[in-house]
C-alpha positions as a Python dict, from the first residue, in 0.01 Angstrom:
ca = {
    (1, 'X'): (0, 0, 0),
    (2, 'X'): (216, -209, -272),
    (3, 'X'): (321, -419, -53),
    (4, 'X'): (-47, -548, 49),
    (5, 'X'): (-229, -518, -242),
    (6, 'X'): (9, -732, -411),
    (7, 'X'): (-17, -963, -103),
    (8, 'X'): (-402, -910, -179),
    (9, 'X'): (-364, -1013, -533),
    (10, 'X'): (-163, -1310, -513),
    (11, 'X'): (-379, -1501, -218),
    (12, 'X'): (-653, -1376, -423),
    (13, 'X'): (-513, -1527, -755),
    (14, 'X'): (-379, -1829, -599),
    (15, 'X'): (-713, -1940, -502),
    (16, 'X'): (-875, -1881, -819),
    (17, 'X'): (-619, -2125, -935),
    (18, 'X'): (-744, -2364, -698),
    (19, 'X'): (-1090, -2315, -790),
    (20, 'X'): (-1017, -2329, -1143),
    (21, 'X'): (-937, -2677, -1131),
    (22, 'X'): (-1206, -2830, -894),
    (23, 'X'): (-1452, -2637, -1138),
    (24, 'X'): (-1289, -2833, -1443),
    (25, 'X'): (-1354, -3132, -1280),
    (26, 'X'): (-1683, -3050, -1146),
    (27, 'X'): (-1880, -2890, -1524),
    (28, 'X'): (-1599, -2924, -1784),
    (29, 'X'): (-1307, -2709, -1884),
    (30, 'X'): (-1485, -2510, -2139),
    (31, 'X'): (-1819, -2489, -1945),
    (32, 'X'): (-1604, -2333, -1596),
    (33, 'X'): (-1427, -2124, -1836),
    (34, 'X'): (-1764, -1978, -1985),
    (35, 'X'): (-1895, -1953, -1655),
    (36, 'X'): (-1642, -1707, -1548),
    (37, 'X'): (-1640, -1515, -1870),
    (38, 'X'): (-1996, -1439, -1876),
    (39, 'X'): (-1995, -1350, -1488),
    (40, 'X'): (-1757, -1099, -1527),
    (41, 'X'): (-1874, -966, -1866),
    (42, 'X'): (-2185, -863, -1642),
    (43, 'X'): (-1956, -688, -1369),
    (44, 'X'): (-1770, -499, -1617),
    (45, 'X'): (-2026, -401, -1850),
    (46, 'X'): (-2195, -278, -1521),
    (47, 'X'): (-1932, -61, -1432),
    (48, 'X'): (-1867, 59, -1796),
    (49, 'X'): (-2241, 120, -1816),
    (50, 'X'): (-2265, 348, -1458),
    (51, 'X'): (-1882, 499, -1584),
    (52, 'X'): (-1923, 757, -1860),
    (53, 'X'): (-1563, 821, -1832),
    (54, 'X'): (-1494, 485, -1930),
    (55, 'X'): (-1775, 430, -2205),
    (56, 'X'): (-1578, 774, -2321),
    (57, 'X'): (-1265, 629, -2348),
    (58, 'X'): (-1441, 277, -2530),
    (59, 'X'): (-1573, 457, -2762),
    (60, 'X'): (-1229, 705, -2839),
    (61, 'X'): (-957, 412, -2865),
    (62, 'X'): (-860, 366, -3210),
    (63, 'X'): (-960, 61, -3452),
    (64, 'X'): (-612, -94, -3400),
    (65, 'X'): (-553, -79, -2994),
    (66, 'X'): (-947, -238, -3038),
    (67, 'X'): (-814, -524, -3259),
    (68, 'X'): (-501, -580, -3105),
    (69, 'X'): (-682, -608, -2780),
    (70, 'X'): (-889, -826, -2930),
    (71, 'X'): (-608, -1054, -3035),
    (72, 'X'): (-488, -1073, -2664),
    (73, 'X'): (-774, -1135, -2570),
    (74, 'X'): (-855, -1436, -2758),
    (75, 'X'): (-511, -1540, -2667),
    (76, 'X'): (-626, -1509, -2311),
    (77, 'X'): (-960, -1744, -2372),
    (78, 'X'): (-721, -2009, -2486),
    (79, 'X'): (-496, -1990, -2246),
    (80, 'X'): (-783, -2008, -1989),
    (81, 'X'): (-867, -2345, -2146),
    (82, 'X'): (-544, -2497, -2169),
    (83, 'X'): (-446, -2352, -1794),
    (84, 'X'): (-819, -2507, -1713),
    (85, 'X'): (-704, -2862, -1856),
    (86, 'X'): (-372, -2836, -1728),
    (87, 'X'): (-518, -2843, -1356),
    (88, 'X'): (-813, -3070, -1442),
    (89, 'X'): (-504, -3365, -1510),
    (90, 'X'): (-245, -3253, -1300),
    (91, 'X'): (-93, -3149, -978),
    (92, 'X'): (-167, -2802, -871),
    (93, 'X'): (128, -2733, -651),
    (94, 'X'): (349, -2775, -1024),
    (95, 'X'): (101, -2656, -1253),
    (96, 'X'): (33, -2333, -1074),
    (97, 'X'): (384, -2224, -1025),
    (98, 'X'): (488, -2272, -1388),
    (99, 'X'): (213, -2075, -1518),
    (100, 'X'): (385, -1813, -1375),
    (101, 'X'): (647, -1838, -1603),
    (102, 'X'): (414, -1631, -1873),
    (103, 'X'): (668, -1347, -1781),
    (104, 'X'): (956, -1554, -2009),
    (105, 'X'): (734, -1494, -2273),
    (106, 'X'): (658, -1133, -2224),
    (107, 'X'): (1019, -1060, -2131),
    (108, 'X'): (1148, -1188, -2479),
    (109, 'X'): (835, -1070, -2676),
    (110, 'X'): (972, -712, -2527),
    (111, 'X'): (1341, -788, -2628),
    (112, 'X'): (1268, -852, -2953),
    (113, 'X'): (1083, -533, -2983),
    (114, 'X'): (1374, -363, -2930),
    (115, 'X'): (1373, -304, -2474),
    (116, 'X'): (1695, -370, -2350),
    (117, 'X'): (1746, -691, -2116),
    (118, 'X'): (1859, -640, -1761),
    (119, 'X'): (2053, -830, -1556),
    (120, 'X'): (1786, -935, -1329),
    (121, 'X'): (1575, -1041, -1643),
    (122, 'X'): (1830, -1242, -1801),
    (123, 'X'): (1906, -1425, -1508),
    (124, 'X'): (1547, -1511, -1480),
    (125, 'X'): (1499, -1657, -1793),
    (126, 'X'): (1757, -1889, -1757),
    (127, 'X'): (1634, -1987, -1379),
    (128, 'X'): (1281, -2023, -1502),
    (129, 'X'): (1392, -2205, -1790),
    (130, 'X'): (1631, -2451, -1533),
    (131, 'X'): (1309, -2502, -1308),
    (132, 'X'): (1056, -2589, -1599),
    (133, 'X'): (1329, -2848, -1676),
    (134, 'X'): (1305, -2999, -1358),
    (135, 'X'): (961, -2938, -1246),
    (136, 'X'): (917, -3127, -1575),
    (137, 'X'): (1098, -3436, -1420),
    (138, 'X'): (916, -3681, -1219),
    (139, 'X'): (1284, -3812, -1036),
    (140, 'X'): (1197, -4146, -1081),
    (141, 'X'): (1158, -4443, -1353),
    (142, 'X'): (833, -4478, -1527),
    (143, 'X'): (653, -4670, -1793),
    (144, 'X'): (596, -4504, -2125),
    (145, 'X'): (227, -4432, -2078),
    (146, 'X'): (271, -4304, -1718),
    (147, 'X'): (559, -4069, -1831),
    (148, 'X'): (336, -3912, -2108),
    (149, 'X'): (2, -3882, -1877),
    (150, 'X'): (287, -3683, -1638),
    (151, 'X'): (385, -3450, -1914),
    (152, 'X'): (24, -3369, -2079),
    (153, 'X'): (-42, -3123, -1761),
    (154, 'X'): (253, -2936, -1744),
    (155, 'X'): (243, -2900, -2150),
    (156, 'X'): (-34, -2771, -2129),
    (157, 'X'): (81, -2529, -1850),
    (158, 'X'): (332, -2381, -2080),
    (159, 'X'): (129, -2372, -2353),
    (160, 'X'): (-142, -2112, -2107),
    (161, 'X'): (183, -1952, -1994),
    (162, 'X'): (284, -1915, -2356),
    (163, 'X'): (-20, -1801, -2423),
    (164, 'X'): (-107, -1540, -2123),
    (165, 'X'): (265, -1401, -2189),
    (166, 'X'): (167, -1334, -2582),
    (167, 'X'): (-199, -1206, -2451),
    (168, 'X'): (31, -945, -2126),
    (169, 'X'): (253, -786, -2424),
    (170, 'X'): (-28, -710, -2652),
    (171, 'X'): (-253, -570, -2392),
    (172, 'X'): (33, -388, -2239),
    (173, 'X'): (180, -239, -2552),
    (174, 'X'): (-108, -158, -2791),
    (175, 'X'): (-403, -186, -2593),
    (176, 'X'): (-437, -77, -2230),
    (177, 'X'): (-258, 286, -2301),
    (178, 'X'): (-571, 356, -2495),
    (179, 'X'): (-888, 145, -2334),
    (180, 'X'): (-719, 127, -1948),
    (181, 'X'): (-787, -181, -1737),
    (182, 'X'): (-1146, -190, -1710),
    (183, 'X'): (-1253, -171, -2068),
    (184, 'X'): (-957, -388, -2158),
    (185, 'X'): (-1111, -643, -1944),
    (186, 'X'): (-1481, -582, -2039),
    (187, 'X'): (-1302, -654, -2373),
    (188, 'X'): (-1126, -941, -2299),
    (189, 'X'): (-1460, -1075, -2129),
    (190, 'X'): (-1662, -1026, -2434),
    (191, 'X'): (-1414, -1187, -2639),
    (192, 'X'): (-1461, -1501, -2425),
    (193, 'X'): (-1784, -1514, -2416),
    (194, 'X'): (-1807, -1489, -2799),
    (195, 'X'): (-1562, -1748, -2887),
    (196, 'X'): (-1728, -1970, -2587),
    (197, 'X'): (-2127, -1916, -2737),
    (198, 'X'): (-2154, -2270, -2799),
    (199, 'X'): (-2129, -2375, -2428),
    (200, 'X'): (-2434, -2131, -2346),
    (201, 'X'): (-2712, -2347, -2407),
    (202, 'X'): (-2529, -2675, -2313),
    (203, 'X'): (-2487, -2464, -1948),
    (204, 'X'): (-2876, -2382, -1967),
    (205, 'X'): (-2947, -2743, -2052),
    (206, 'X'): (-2745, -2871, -1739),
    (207, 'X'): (-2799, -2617, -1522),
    (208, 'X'): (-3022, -2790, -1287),
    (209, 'X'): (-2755, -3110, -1301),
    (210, 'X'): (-2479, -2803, -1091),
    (211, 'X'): (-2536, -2829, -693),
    (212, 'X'): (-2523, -2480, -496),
    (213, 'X'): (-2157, -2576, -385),
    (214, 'X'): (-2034, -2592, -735),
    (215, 'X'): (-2208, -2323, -841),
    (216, 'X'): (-2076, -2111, -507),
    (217, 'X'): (-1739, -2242, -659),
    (218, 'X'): (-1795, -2108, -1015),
    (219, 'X'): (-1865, -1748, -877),
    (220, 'X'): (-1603, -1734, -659),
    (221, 'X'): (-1316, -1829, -875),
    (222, 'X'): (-1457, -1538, -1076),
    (223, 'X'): (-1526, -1293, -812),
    (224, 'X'): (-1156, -1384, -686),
    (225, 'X'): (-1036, -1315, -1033),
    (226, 'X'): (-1151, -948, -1058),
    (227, 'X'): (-1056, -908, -683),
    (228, 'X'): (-699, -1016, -783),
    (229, 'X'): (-704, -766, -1052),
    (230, 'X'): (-862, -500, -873),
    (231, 'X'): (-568, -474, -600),
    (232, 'X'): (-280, -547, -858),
    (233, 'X'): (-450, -237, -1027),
    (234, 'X'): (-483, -32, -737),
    (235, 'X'): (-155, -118, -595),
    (236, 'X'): (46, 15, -888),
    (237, 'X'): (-168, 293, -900),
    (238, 'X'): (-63, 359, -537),
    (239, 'X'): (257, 239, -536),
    (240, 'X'): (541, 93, -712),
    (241, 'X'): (437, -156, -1019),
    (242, 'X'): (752, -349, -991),
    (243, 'X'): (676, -482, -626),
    (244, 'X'): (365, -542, -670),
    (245, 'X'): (398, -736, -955),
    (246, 'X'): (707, -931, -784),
    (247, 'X'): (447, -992, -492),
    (248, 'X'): (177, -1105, -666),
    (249, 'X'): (364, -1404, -855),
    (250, 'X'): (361, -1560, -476),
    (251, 'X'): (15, -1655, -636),
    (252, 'X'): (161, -1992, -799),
    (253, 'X'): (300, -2065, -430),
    (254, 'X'): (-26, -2040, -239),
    (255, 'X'): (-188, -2264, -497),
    (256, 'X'): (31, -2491, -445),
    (257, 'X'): (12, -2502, -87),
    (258, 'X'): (-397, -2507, -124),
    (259, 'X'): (-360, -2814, -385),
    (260, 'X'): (-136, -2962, -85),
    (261, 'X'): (-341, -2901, 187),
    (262, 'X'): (-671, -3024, 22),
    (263, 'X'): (-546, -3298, -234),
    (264, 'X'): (-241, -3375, -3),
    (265, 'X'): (-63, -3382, -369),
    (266, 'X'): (306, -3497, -382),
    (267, 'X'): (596, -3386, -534),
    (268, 'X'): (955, -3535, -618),
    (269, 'X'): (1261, -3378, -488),
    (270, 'X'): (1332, -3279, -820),
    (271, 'X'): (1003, -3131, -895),
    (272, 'X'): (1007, -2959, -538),
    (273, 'X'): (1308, -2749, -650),
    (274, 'X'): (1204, -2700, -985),
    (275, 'X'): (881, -2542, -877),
    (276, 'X'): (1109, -2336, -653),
    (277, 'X'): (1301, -2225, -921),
    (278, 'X'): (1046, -2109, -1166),
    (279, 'X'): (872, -1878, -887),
    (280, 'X'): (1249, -1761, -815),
    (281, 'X'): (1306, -1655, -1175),
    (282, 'X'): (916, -1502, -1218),
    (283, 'X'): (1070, -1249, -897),
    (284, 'X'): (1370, -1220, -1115),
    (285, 'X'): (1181, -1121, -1425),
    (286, 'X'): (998, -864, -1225),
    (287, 'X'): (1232, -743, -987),
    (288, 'X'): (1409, -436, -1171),
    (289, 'X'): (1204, -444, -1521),
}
């Protein structure tokens, strides 16, 4: 059951990071992000709302698991935005795969709060690290101007992987022992909608400007989301966390086969194997944590 609902998750993730960047070029990074915020503030408040067990368990968490939660979950927003401009400039089959890499941050986050660092772990950093170096490099000469435009995406890559990474440790240390996954989510969906009020009326001013296939696009990068969640979830409840979680980083390869398939998007050499090596050290970082 591991095994395929972290096969579930990643194909289910991977195209949600597909869809996340032809909806920032479609409606606008912050109006795609908005979209899927509110959409699945409706799902989970529906669920909380049939769920007394969960309204229970709301309503019991302490102040600080709420705030801290909170905190992630603002960190999440943002890195929603930057991951949603990183793909709305860049190549998805490199973008993808390093955002991935959040599990560097999470990793050291966790070291310096005093878990010990495996072998495995280690290793990964330093592989994920290598292949953000090279994924970084275009393997050829380039103006000034072109070498900065080829930079700006995967900056802001890291900067969503920083973020998510920051956003994992606090939900996963202070948070989700006390709320669980689906109020930390109804959470982290409020928060987003919240910080993201200002795009509400701009979307009901242009809502008659989005065409049924973008808007078909909007939900499902949303509905694929909370699908992707939904089997990560019920995988390690079923199963063992650690393969699941290794499986479901394949999510970063299958956008990047999606961006190739549909963009026909090319890559160096040197970017080919860099991409390579930052899903190789996300396994690492997962494998025996």
């Amino acid at each position: 059951m591991d095994v395929i609902m972290g096969l579930v998750a990643a194909v289910l993730w991977g195209a949600t990071d597909f869809l996340v960047g032809v909806n920032a070029r479609a409606v606008g990074i912050r109006r795609s992000v908005f979209f899927g915020q509110i959409l699945g503030l409706l799902l989970m408040g529906l669920i909380i709302f049939v769920s007394a067990n969960q309204l229970e368990k709301m309503l019991a968490a302490p102040v600080s698991a709420l705030l801290l939660g909170g905190v992630g979950a603002l960190c999440t927003v943002l890195g929603a935005l930057s991951l949603s401009k990183a793909f709305a400039i860049g190549k998805t089959a490199v973008v993808a795969p390093l955002v991935t890499s959040y599990g560097v941050i999470t990793t050291l986050l966790a070291w310096l709060g005093g878990d010990e660092l495996s072998l495995w772990q280690f290793l990964g950093l330093l592989t994920c690290f290598l292949g953000v170096l090279m994924a970084s490099s275009s393997g050829k000469k380039a103006d000034e101007q072109g070498s900065l435009m080829s930079r700006l995406p995967i900056g802001f890559a890291l900067l969503a992987a920083t973020l998510y990474g920051i956003s994992f440790w606090l939900q996963g240390k202070y948070a989700l022992p006390s709320l669980g996954p689906v109020n930390m989510l109804a959470l982290g969906y409020a928060v987003g909608v919240i910080f993201l009020m200002p795009e509400a009326l701009r979307l009901m001013r242009g809502w008659s400007a989005i065409g049924p296939r973008t808007c078909a696009t909007l939900c499902c990068a949303s509905l694929f989301n909370l699908g992707g969640f939904t089997a990560f979830s019920w995988g390690v409840l079923n199963g063992s966390i650690s393969i699941v979680t290794v499986i479901s980083t394949l999510s970063g390869g299958i956008a990047a086969i999606l961006g190739y398939f549909f963009y026909r998007e090319r890559l160096s050499s040197f970017q080919v194997v860099g991409v390579s090596l930052v899903l190789a050290g996300a396994v690492l970082l997962h494998l025996l944590e």
